[in-house]
Amino acid sequence: MSINRREFLALMGIGTSALFLQSCGIDTIDEGSSNDSTPSDNLSSQTLFENPSEAVINRNGNIVETDIVVQSKNVKINGYDVDMLTYNGNYPAPVIRVKSGDIVRVNFTNNIPSNIGTNVLGKDMSVTNLHTHGWHVSPTGNADNVMLEINSGETFNYEYDLSKQWGGMMGFYHPHKHGTVAEQFWRGLSGGGLIVEDEVTTLNDFEEKVMVLSDISIANGKPTEWTRMDYMRKLGDIVMVNGQVNPVLEIRPGQVQRWRIVNASVWRFYRLSLENHKIYLVGTDSNLLD
């Protein structure tokens, strides 16, 4: 079964999904991606697949609280040291797991250096905010308000009421400051999974993998510079799963795994397929399918 991202979007809406993978006797999978740009130069890596880190959650009944700090940090990508923008120092961003009905409080701090400069549109790259892509929450006030501007050195307390959010979905968080969104994405602020746990127990026994698909190009220890032409099309020459190039994913013969997938690339579409395996779509960015 081969599904490209356009077909995914017809089913999902935003580029996240939940899949079941049925192994047919193969006990490891070399997790590469079909793409239409220059491949990265270090594809012989045999790094074992790792799920993204998870944000620390403090829970008191249905009130959950977590800290998200935007900061510049040097991270390893394909063996290179790269100066990236990160959430909590992680690339990709940590996953936030909550439940339907929760009140989620995010203590957000913008530590992007104030001297980072402006982009080709004259926008200050140190200003950012937070968008909970996929959550069914208010777009006003201190909730999913993309018109907010959090300046360098400032903190802001976001609060999201998930009383109308069904369980079983996965979205992701990223900045949504108009004029800088794509560039901050490109520099690392993307891919933080927002998982609202299932309200049923049917899938609890399956091993879960979270996959954040992204791409990047690197020059002089940084993501390549953004130009006006990049607003039309921006493809990286390094393709990653959870910040790893060509990781090996282990699966036992006959095992079924649950995969949660986010396309966190600026532009790239992915055609996802695995030879001799069956893949079943079980959920979308909205909720689990019937």
PDB file of C-alpha atoms in Angstrom:
ATOM      1  CA  MET A   1       0.000   0.000   0.000  1.00  0.00           C
ATOM      2  CA  SER A   2       1.532   3.306  -1.029  1.00  0.00           C
ATOM      3  CA  ILE A   3       0.040   6.631   0.093  1.00  0.00           C
ATOM      4  CA  ASN A   4       1.386  10.018  -0.905  1.00  0.00           C
ATOM      5  CA  ARG A   5       0.930  13.111   1.230  1.00  0.00           C
ATOM      6  CA  ARG A   6      -1.739  14.616  -1.009  1.00  0.00           C
ATOM      7  CA  GLU A   7      -3.857  11.498  -0.484  1.00  0.00           C
ATOM      8  CA  PHE A   8      -3.112  11.740   3.251  1.00  0.00           C
ATOM      9  CA  LEU A   9      -4.301  15.346   3.252  1.00  0.00           C
ATOM     10  CA  ALA A  10      -7.600  14.345   1.661  1.00  0.00           C
ATOM     11  CA  LEU A  11      -8.120  12.037   4.643  1.00  0.00           C
ATOM     12  CA  MET A  12      -6.487  14.095   7.371  1.00  0.00           C
ATOM     13  CA  GLY A  13      -6.623  17.796   6.751  1.00  0.00           C
ATOM     14  CA  ILE A  14      -3.165  18.831   8.032  1.00  0.00           C
ATOM     15  CA  GLY A  15      -0.492  16.229   7.592  1.00  0.00           C
ATOM     16  CA  THR A  16      -0.628  14.070  10.692  1.00  0.00           C
ATOM     17  CA  SER A  17      -1.952  10.540  10.919  1.00  0.00           C
ATOM     18  CA  ALA A  18      -1.987   7.313  12.859  1.00  0.00           C
ATOM     19  CA  LEU A  19      -1.186   4.060  11.075  1.00  0.00           C
ATOM     20  CA  PHE A  20      -0.981   0.390  11.914  1.00  0.00           C
ATOM     21  CA  LEU A  21       1.920  -1.522  10.420  1.00  0.00           C
ATOM     22  CA  GLN A  22       1.650  -5.308  10.111  1.00  0.00           C
ATOM     23  CA  SER A  23       5.052  -6.988   9.837  1.00  0.00           C
ATOM     24  CA  CYS A  24       5.274  -9.862   7.362  1.00  0.00           C
ATOM     25  CA  GLY A  25       8.434 -11.592   8.526  1.00  0.00           C
ATOM     26  CA  ILE A  26      10.943  -8.729   8.232  1.00  0.00           C
ATOM     27  CA  ASP A  27      12.533  -7.881  11.568  1.00  0.00           C
ATOM     28  CA  THR A  28      14.125  -4.505  10.722  1.00  0.00           C
ATOM     29  CA  ILE A  29      13.070  -1.686   8.439  1.00  0.00           C
ATOM     30  CA  ASP A  30      15.475   0.831   6.939  1.00  0.00           C
ATOM     31  CA  GLU A  31      13.273   3.911   7.239  1.00  0.00           C
ATOM     32  CA  GLY A  32      14.139   6.037   4.210  1.00  0.00           C
ATOM     33  CA  SER A  33      11.857   8.379   2.239  1.00  0.00           C
ATOM     34  CA  SER A  34      11.226   8.781  -1.454  1.00  0.00           C
ATOM     35  CA  ASN A  35      11.956  12.396  -2.397  1.00  0.00           C
ATOM     36  CA  ASP A  36      12.743  14.575  -5.364  1.00  0.00           C
ATOM     37  CA  SER A  37      15.827  16.455  -4.181  1.00  0.00           C
ATOM     38  CA  THR A  38      19.510  15.655  -3.730  1.00  0.00           C
ATOM     39  CA  PRO A  39      19.955  12.916  -1.113  1.00  0.00           C
ATOM     40  CA  SER A  40      22.017  13.581   1.985  1.00  0.00           C
ATOM     41  CA  ASP A  41      25.692  12.598   1.988  1.00  0.00           C
ATOM     42  CA  ASN A  42      25.689  10.206   4.937  1.00  0.00           C
ATOM     43  CA  LEU A  43      22.965   7.654   4.286  1.00  0.00           C
ATOM     44  CA  SER A  44      24.968   4.663   5.496  1.00  0.00           C
ATOM     45  CA  SER A  45      24.085   5.461   9.114  1.00  0.00           C
ATOM     46  CA  GLN A  46      22.684   2.545  11.107  1.00  0.00           C
ATOM     47  CA  THR A  47      21.346   4.625  13.998  1.00  0.00           C
ATOM     48  CA  LEU A  48      18.474   2.918  15.766  1.00  0.00           C
ATOM     49  CA  PHE A  49      15.145   4.713  15.557  1.00  0.00           C
ATOM     50  CA  GLU A  50      14.254   6.791  18.605  1.00  0.00           C
ATOM     51  CA  ASN A  51      10.919   8.369  19.499  1.00  0.00           C
ATOM     52  CA  PRO A  52      11.057  12.127  20.113  1.00  0.00           C
ATOM     53  CA  SER A  53      11.464  13.268  23.707  1.00  0.00           C
ATOM     54  CA  GLU A  54       8.323  14.014  25.718  1.00  0.00           C
ATOM     55  CA  ALA A  55       7.592  17.242  27.568  1.00  0.00           C
ATOM     56  CA  VAL A  56       7.418  17.060  31.359  1.00  0.00           C
ATOM     57  CA  ILE A  57       3.749  17.272  32.361  1.00  0.00           C
ATOM     58  CA  ASN A  58       2.553  18.214  35.847  1.00  0.00           C
ATOM     59  CA  ARG A  59      -1.012  16.970  36.387  1.00  0.00           C
ATOM     60  CA  ASN A  60      -3.514  17.919  39.091  1.00  0.00           C
ATOM     61  CA  GLY A  61      -6.838  16.325  38.158  1.00  0.00           C
ATOM     62  CA  ASN A  62      -7.718  17.628  34.712  1.00  0.00           C
ATOM     63  CA  ILE A  63      -5.336  20.604  35.048  1.00  0.00           C
ATOM     64  CA  VAL A  64      -2.037  19.913  33.308  1.00  0.00           C
ATOM     65  CA  GLU A  65       0.929  22.241  33.102  1.00  0.00           C
ATOM     66  CA  THR A  66       4.143  22.206  31.096  1.00  0.00           C
ATOM     67  CA  ASP A  67       7.012  24.559  30.252  1.00  0.00           C
ATOM     68  CA  ILE A  68       8.038  25.372  26.677  1.00  0.00           C
ATOM     69  CA  VAL A  69      11.176  27.451  26.122  1.00  0.00           C
ATOM     70  CA  VAL A  70      12.205  28.673  22.667  1.00  0.00           C
ATOM     71  CA  GLN A  71      15.981  28.856  22.508  1.00  0.00           C
ATOM     72  CA  SER A  72      18.946  28.683  20.184  1.00  0.00           C
ATOM     73  CA  LYS A  73      20.970  25.509  20.630  1.00  0.00           C
ATOM     74  CA  ASN A  74      23.668  23.549  18.826  1.00  0.00           C
ATOM     75  CA  VAL A  75      22.310  20.130  17.809  1.00  0.00           C
ATOM     76  CA  LYS A  76      23.715  17.186  15.864  1.00  0.00           C
ATOM     77  CA  ILE A  77      22.215  16.605  12.417  1.00  0.00           C
ATOM     78  CA  ASN A  78      23.671  13.910  10.193  1.00  0.00           C
ATOM     79  CA  GLY A  79      26.969  14.157  12.079  1.00  0.00           C
ATOM     80  CA  TYR A  80      27.209  17.954  11.830  1.00  0.00           C
ATOM     81  CA  ASP A  81      26.911  20.553  14.597  1.00  0.00           C
ATOM     82  CA  VAL A  82      24.105  22.916  13.588  1.00  0.00           C
ATOM     83  CA  ASP A  83      22.897  26.067  15.354  1.00  0.00           C
ATOM     84  CA  MET A  84      19.106  25.658  15.457  1.00  0.00           C
ATOM     85  CA  LEU A  85      16.083  27.239  17.067  1.00  0.00           C
ATOM     86  CA  THR A  86      14.539  24.670  19.393  1.00  0.00           C
ATOM     87  CA  TYR A  87      11.752  24.029  21.861  1.00  0.00           C
ATOM     88  CA  ASN A  88      13.288  23.037  25.217  1.00  0.00           C
ATOM     89  CA  GLY A  89      16.616  22.439  23.473  1.00  0.00           C
ATOM     90  CA  ASN A  90      15.240  19.469  21.526  1.00  0.00           C
ATOM     91  CA  TYR A  91      15.114  18.822  17.791  1.00  0.00           C
ATOM     92  CA  PRO A  92      12.497  17.808  16.916  1.00  0.00           C
ATOM     93  CA  ALA A  93      10.392  19.443  19.633  1.00  0.00           C
ATOM     94  CA  PRO A  94       9.159  17.348  22.560  1.00  0.00           C
ATOM     95  CA  VAL A  95       5.783  15.616  22.358  1.00  0.00           C
ATOM     96  CA  ILE A  96       2.987  16.879  24.635  1.00  0.00           C
ATOM     97  CA  ARG A  97       0.526  14.152  25.725  1.00  0.00           C
ATOM     98  CA  VAL A  98      -2.776  15.134  27.298  1.00  0.00           C
ATOM     99  CA  LYS A  99      -6.376  13.900  27.551  1.00  0.00           C
ATOM    100  CA  SER A 100      -9.740  15.038  26.247  1.00  0.00           C
ATOM    101  CA  GLY A 101     -11.304  17.430  28.768  1.00  0.00           C
ATOM    102  CA  ASP A 102      -7.973  18.667  30.145  1.00  0.00           C
ATOM    103  CA  ILE A 103      -7.169  22.303  30.818  1.00  0.00           C
ATOM    104  CA  VAL A 104      -3.642  22.623  29.416  1.00  0.00           C
ATOM    105  CA  ARG A 105      -1.438  25.437  30.683  1.00  0.00           C
ATOM    106  CA  VAL A 106       1.767  26.137  28.795  1.00  0.00           C
ATOM    107  CA  ASN A 107       4.321  28.416  30.417  1.00  0.00           C
ATOM    108  CA  PHE A 108       5.936  29.784  27.265  1.00  0.00           C
ATOM    109  CA  THR A 109       9.282  31.600  27.286  1.00  0.00           C
ATOM    110  CA  ASN A 110      10.913  33.224  24.248  1.00  0.00           C
ATOM    111  CA  ASN A 111      14.695  33.069  24.588  1.00  0.00           C
ATOM    112  CA  ILE A 112      15.469  33.664  20.904  1.00  0.00           C
ATOM    113  CA  PRO A 113      18.438  36.093  20.904  1.00  0.00           C
ATOM    114  CA  SER A 114      17.202  39.648  20.391  1.00  0.00           C
ATOM    115  CA  ASN A 115      20.053  40.306  17.927  1.00  0.00           C
ATOM    116  CA  ILE A 116      19.074  37.499  15.543  1.00  0.00           C
ATOM    117  CA  GLY A 117      18.084  40.149  12.977  1.00  0.00           C
ATOM    118  CA  THR A 118      15.348  40.616  10.411  1.00  0.00           C
ATOM    119  CA  ASN A 119      14.384  38.545   7.393  1.00  0.00           C
ATOM    120  CA  VAL A 120      14.049  39.562   3.744  1.00  0.00           C
ATOM    121  CA  LEU A 121      10.572  40.931   4.507  1.00  0.00           C
ATOM    122  CA  GLY A 122      11.968  43.146   7.253  1.00  0.00           C
ATOM    123  CA  LYS A 123      10.319  41.063  10.015  1.00  0.00           C
ATOM    124  CA  ASP A 124      12.045  40.652  13.380  1.00  0.00           C
ATOM    125  CA  MET A 125      13.048  36.975  13.624  1.00  0.00           C
ATOM    126  CA  SER A 126      13.257  37.137  17.429  1.00  0.00           C
ATOM    127  CA  VAL A 127       9.466  37.573  17.775  1.00  0.00           C
ATOM    128  CA  THR A 128       7.410  34.371  17.926  1.00  0.00           C
ATOM    129  CA  ASN A 129       4.260  32.777  19.331  1.00  0.00           C
ATOM    130  CA  LEU A 130       2.668  29.326  19.667  1.00  0.00           C
ATOM    131  CA  HIS A 131       0.069  27.628  17.464  1.00  0.00           C
ATOM    132  CA  THR A 132      -1.535  24.330  18.513  1.00  0.00           C
ATOM    133  CA  HIS A 133      -2.109  22.959  15.012  1.00  0.00           C
ATOM    134  CA  GLY A 134      -5.079  20.582  15.082  1.00  0.00           C
ATOM    135  CA  TRP A 135      -6.488  21.199  18.545  1.00  0.00           C
ATOM    136  CA  HIS A 136     -10.166  22.161  18.685  1.00  0.00           C
ATOM    137  CA  VAL A 137      -9.720  25.118  21.042  1.00  0.00           C
ATOM    138  CA  SER A 138     -10.435  28.844  21.173  1.00  0.00           C
ATOM    139  CA  PRO A 139      -8.469  31.038  18.717  1.00  0.00           C
ATOM    140  CA  THR A 140      -8.698  34.078  21.001  1.00  0.00           C
ATOM    141  CA  GLY A 141      -7.268  35.453  24.240  1.00  0.00           C
ATOM    142  CA  ASN A 142      -4.453  33.385  25.720  1.00  0.00           C
ATOM    143  CA  ALA A 143      -5.439  30.203  23.848  1.00  0.00           C
ATOM    144  CA  ASP A 144      -4.587  29.414  20.185  1.00  0.00           C
ATOM    145  CA  ASN A 145      -4.277  33.092  19.287  1.00  0.00           C
ATOM    146  CA  VAL A 146      -1.924  33.427  16.300  1.00  0.00           C
ATOM    147  CA  MET A 147      -2.076  37.213  16.515  1.00  0.00           C
ATOM    148  CA  LEU A 148      -0.077  37.279  19.748  1.00  0.00           C
ATOM    149  CA  GLU A 149       3.528  38.499  19.593  1.00  0.00           C
ATOM    150  CA  ILE A 150       5.953  37.195  22.217  1.00  0.00           C
ATOM    151  CA  ASN A 151       9.135  39.274  22.091  1.00  0.00           C
ATOM    152  CA  SER A 152      12.633  38.105  22.955  1.00  0.00           C
ATOM    153  CA  GLY A 153      13.010  37.713  26.719  1.00  0.00           C
ATOM    154  CA  GLU A 154       9.257  37.646  27.368  1.00  0.00           C
ATOM    155  CA  THR A 155       7.111  34.919  28.910  1.00  0.00           C
ATOM    156  CA  PHE A 156       3.443  34.186  28.288  1.00  0.00           C
ATOM    157  CA  ASN A 157       0.970  31.811  29.915  1.00  0.00           C
ATOM    158  CA  TYR A 158      -1.120  29.978  27.335  1.00  0.00           C
ATOM    159  CA  GLU A 159      -4.220  28.033  28.388  1.00  0.00           C
ATOM    160  CA  TYR A 160      -6.185  25.566  26.256  1.00  0.00           C
ATOM    161  CA  ASP A 161      -9.593  24.104  27.126  1.00  0.00           C
ATOM    162  CA  LEU A 162      -9.825  20.608  25.616  1.00  0.00           C
ATOM    163  CA  SER A 163     -13.442  20.013  26.661  1.00  0.00           C
ATOM    164  CA  LYS A 164     -14.465  19.946  22.978  1.00  0.00           C
ATOM    165  CA  GLN A 165     -11.431  17.991  21.770  1.00  0.00           C
ATOM    166  CA  TRP A 166     -11.988  14.318  20.972  1.00  0.00           C
ATOM    167  CA  GLY A 167      -9.376  11.804  22.001  1.00  0.00           C
ATOM    168  CA  GLY A 168      -7.231   9.698  19.684  1.00  0.00           C
ATOM    169  CA  MET A 169      -5.870  12.591  17.616  1.00  0.00           C
ATOM    170  CA  MET A 170      -2.432  14.006  16.944  1.00  0.00           C
ATOM    171  CA  GLY A 171      -1.593  17.549  15.925  1.00  0.00           C
ATOM    172  CA  PHE A 172       1.618  19.495  16.346  1.00  0.00           C
ATOM    173  CA  TYR A 173       2.731  22.862  17.643  1.00  0.00           C
ATOM    174  CA  HIS A 174       4.807  25.486  15.895  1.00  0.00           C
ATOM    175  CA  PRO A 175       5.136  29.280  15.624  1.00  0.00           C
ATOM    176  CA  HIS A 176       2.558  31.270  13.675  1.00  0.00           C
ATOM    177  CA  LYS A 177       3.941  34.807  13.677  1.00  0.00           C
ATOM    178  CA  HIS A 178       2.938  36.206  10.304  1.00  0.00           C
ATOM    179  CA  GLY A 179       5.925  36.987   8.115  1.00  0.00           C
ATOM    180  CA  THR A 180       8.319  34.574   9.847  1.00  0.00           C
ATOM    181  CA  VAL A 181       6.401  31.284  10.147  1.00  0.00           C
ATOM    182  CA  ALA A 182       8.153  29.295   7.409  1.00  0.00           C
ATOM    183  CA  GLU A 183      11.623  30.522   8.350  1.00  0.00           C
ATOM    184  CA  GLN A 184      11.214  29.684  12.023  1.00  0.00           C
ATOM    185  CA  PHE A 185       9.912  26.281  10.897  1.00  0.00           C
ATOM    186  CA  TRP A 186      13.025  25.869   8.724  1.00  0.00           C
ATOM    187  CA  ARG A 187      15.333  26.825  11.584  1.00  0.00           C
ATOM    188  CA  GLY A 188      13.900  24.140  13.860  1.00  0.00           C
ATOM    189  CA  LEU A 189      10.628  25.255  15.469  1.00  0.00           C
ATOM    190  CA  SER A 190       8.423  22.466  14.146  1.00  0.00           C
ATOM    191  CA  GLY A 191       7.280  18.960  14.790  1.00  0.00           C
ATOM    192  CA  GLY A 192       6.230  19.051  18.426  1.00  0.00           C
ATOM    193  CA  GLY A 193       3.535  16.385  18.519  1.00  0.00           C
ATOM    194  CA  LEU A 194       0.282  17.199  20.342  1.00  0.00           C
ATOM    195  CA  ILE A 195      -1.217  13.845  21.309  1.00  0.00           C
ATOM    196  CA  VAL A 196      -4.665  13.621  22.872  1.00  0.00           C
ATOM    197  CA  GLU A 197      -4.834  10.124  24.292  1.00  0.00           C
ATOM    198  CA  ASP A 198      -7.427   7.592  23.118  1.00  0.00           C
ATOM    199  CA  GLU A 199     -10.743   7.422  24.937  1.00  0.00           C
ATOM    200  CA  VAL A 200     -10.894   3.686  24.239  1.00  0.00           C
ATOM    201  CA  THR A 201      -8.465   0.910  25.223  1.00  0.00           C
ATOM    202  CA  THR A 202      -8.555  -0.995  21.924  1.00  0.00           C
ATOM    203  CA  LEU A 203      -5.085   0.086  20.809  1.00  0.00           C
ATOM    204  CA  ASN A 204      -3.311   0.166  24.172  1.00  0.00           C
ATOM    205  CA  ASP A 205      -1.309  -3.032  23.722  1.00  0.00           C
ATOM    206  CA  PHE A 206       0.412  -2.016  20.481  1.00  0.00           C
ATOM    207  CA  GLU A 207       3.921  -0.615  20.565  1.00  0.00           C
ATOM    208  CA  GLU A 208       3.790   3.039  19.461  1.00  0.00           C
ATOM    209  CA  LYS A 209       6.236   4.965  17.294  1.00  0.00           C
ATOM    210  CA  VAL A 210       6.071   8.726  16.759  1.00  0.00           C
ATOM    211  CA  MET A 211       7.625   9.863  13.470  1.00  0.00           C
ATOM    212  CA  VAL A 212       8.356  13.513  12.708  1.00  0.00           C
ATOM    213  CA  LEU A 213       9.354  13.829   9.043  1.00  0.00           C
ATOM    214  CA  SER A 214      11.434  16.884   8.138  1.00  0.00           C
ATOM    215  CA  ASP A 215      14.165  18.095   5.802  1.00  0.00           C
ATOM    216  CA  ILE A 216      16.941  20.658   5.940  1.00  0.00           C
ATOM    217  CA  SER A 217      19.993  22.014   4.151  1.00  0.00           C
ATOM    218  CA  ILE A 218      23.033  23.147   6.132  1.00  0.00           C
ATOM    219  CA  ALA A 219      25.726  25.727   5.389  1.00  0.00           C
ATOM    220  CA  ASN A 220      28.374  27.066   7.775  1.00  0.00           C
ATOM    221  CA  GLY A 221      26.865  25.313  10.760  1.00  0.00           C
ATOM    222  CA  LYS A 222      23.373  26.760  10.265  1.00  0.00           C
ATOM    223  CA  PRO A 223      20.252  26.043   8.216  1.00  0.00           C
ATOM    224  CA  THR A 224      20.768  27.648   4.802  1.00  0.00           C
ATOM    225  CA  GLU A 225      19.680  31.264   4.483  1.00  0.00           C
ATOM    226  CA  TRP A 226      16.112  32.069   3.463  1.00  0.00           C
ATOM    227  CA  THR A 227      15.516  34.062   0.274  1.00  0.00           C
ATOM    228  CA  ARG A 228      12.439  35.520  -1.378  1.00  0.00           C
ATOM    229  CA  MET A 229      12.405  32.586  -3.812  1.00  0.00           C
ATOM    230  CA  ASP A 230      12.161  30.194  -0.853  1.00  0.00           C
ATOM    231  CA  TYR A 231       8.603  31.388  -0.225  1.00  0.00           C
ATOM    232  CA  MET A 232       7.718  29.572  -3.437  1.00  0.00           C
ATOM    233  CA  ARG A 233       9.552  26.305  -2.715  1.00  0.00           C
ATOM    234  CA  LYS A 234      12.063  25.197  -0.073  1.00  0.00           C
ATOM    235  CA  LEU A 235      13.434  21.655  -0.148  1.00  0.00           C
ATOM    236  CA  GLY A 236      16.286  20.438   2.029  1.00  0.00           C
ATOM    237  CA  ASP A 237      18.895  17.958   0.847  1.00  0.00           C
ATOM    238  CA  ILE A 238      18.856  16.071   4.167  1.00  0.00           C
ATOM    239  CA  VAL A 239      15.672  14.139   4.974  1.00  0.00           C
ATOM    240  CA  MET A 240      15.116  13.037   8.568  1.00  0.00           C
ATOM    241  CA  VAL A 241      12.883  11.006  10.829  1.00  0.00           C
ATOM    242  CA  ASN A 242      12.922  12.496  14.338  1.00  0.00           C
ATOM    243  CA  GLY A 243      16.068  14.415  13.457  1.00  0.00           C
ATOM    244  CA  GLN A 244      17.821  11.184  12.413  1.00  0.00           C
ATOM    245  CA  VAL A 245      19.015  10.325   8.919  1.00  0.00           C
ATOM    246  CA  ASN A 246      18.028   6.865   7.721  1.00  0.00           C
ATOM    247  CA  PRO A 247      17.385   5.310  11.151  1.00  0.00           C
ATOM    248  CA  VAL A 248      16.689   1.588  11.441  1.00  0.00           C
ATOM    249  CA  LEU A 249      13.343   0.714  12.987  1.00  0.00           C
ATOM    250  CA  GLU A 250      13.063  -2.676  14.649  1.00  0.00           C
ATOM    251  CA  ILE A 251       9.901  -4.743  14.396  1.00  0.00           C
ATOM    252  CA  ARG A 252       9.433  -8.418  15.229  1.00  0.00           C
ATOM    253  CA  PRO A 253       8.067 -10.858  12.641  1.00  0.00           C
ATOM    254  CA  GLY A 254       4.276 -10.790  12.919  1.00  0.00           C
ATOM    255  CA  GLN A 255       4.267  -7.786  15.252  1.00  0.00           C
ATOM    256  CA  VAL A 256       1.801  -4.925  14.805  1.00  0.00           C
ATOM    257  CA  GLN A 257       2.978  -1.405  15.609  1.00  0.00           C
ATOM    258  CA  ARG A 258       1.083   1.865  15.844  1.00  0.00           C
ATOM    259  CA  TRP A 259       2.769   4.734  14.023  1.00  0.00           C
ATOM    260  CA  ARG A 260       1.901   8.399  14.572  1.00  0.00           C
ATOM    261  CA  ILE A 261       3.289  10.492  11.707  1.00  0.00           C
ATOM    262  CA  VAL A 262       3.753  14.251  11.336  1.00  0.00           C
ATOM    263  CA  ASN A 263       4.927  15.996   8.180  1.00  0.00           C
ATOM    264  CA  ALA A 264       6.924  18.869   9.720  1.00  0.00           C
ATOM    265  CA  SER A 265       8.663  19.919   6.509  1.00  0.00           C
ATOM    266  CA  VAL A 266       8.258  23.412   5.111  1.00  0.00           C
ATOM    267  CA  TRP A 267       7.371  22.244   1.601  1.00  0.00           C
ATOM    268  CA  ARG A 268       8.166  18.587   0.969  1.00  0.00           C
ATOM    269  CA  PHE A 269       5.535  15.977   0.171  1.00  0.00           C
ATOM    270  CA  TYR A 270       6.251  12.351   1.125  1.00  0.00           C
ATOM    271  CA  ARG A 271       5.258   9.107  -0.547  1.00  0.00           C
ATOM    272  CA  LEU A 272       5.220   6.538   2.232  1.00  0.00           C
ATOM    273  CA  SER A 273       5.397   2.839   1.491  1.00  0.00           C
ATOM    274  CA  LEU A 274       6.939  -0.385   2.792  1.00  0.00           C
ATOM    275  CA  GLU A 275       7.475  -3.446   0.653  1.00  0.00           C
ATOM    276  CA  ASN A 276       5.859  -6.663   1.877  1.00  0.00           C
ATOM    277  CA  HIS A 277       3.977  -4.942   4.685  1.00  0.00           C
ATOM    278  CA  LYS A 278       0.377  -3.932   5.250  1.00  0.00           C
ATOM    279  CA  ILE A 279      -0.464  -0.437   6.510  1.00  0.00           C
ATOM    280  CA  TYR A 280      -3.885   0.500   7.851  1.00  0.00           C
ATOM    281  CA  LEU A 281      -5.036   4.077   8.459  1.00  0.00           C
ATOM    282  CA  VAL A 282      -6.620   4.099  11.947  1.00  0.00           C
ATOM    283  CA  GLY A 283      -6.708   7.802  12.815  1.00  0.00           C
ATOM    284  CA  THR A 284      -6.207  11.345  11.594  1.00  0.00           C
ATOM    285  CA  ASP A 285      -5.456  14.766  13.002  1.00  0.00           C
ATOM    286  CA  SER A 286      -9.116  14.876  14.136  1.00  0.00           C
ATOM    287  CA  ASN A 287      -9.585  11.562  15.951  1.00  0.00           C
ATOM    288  CA  LEU A 288      -9.572   7.797  15.534  1.00  0.00           C
ATOM    289  CA  LEU A 289     -11.561   6.401  12.631  1.00  0.00           C
ATOM    290  CA  ASP A 290     -14.606   4.250  13.387  1.00  0.00           C
TER     291      ASP A 290
END
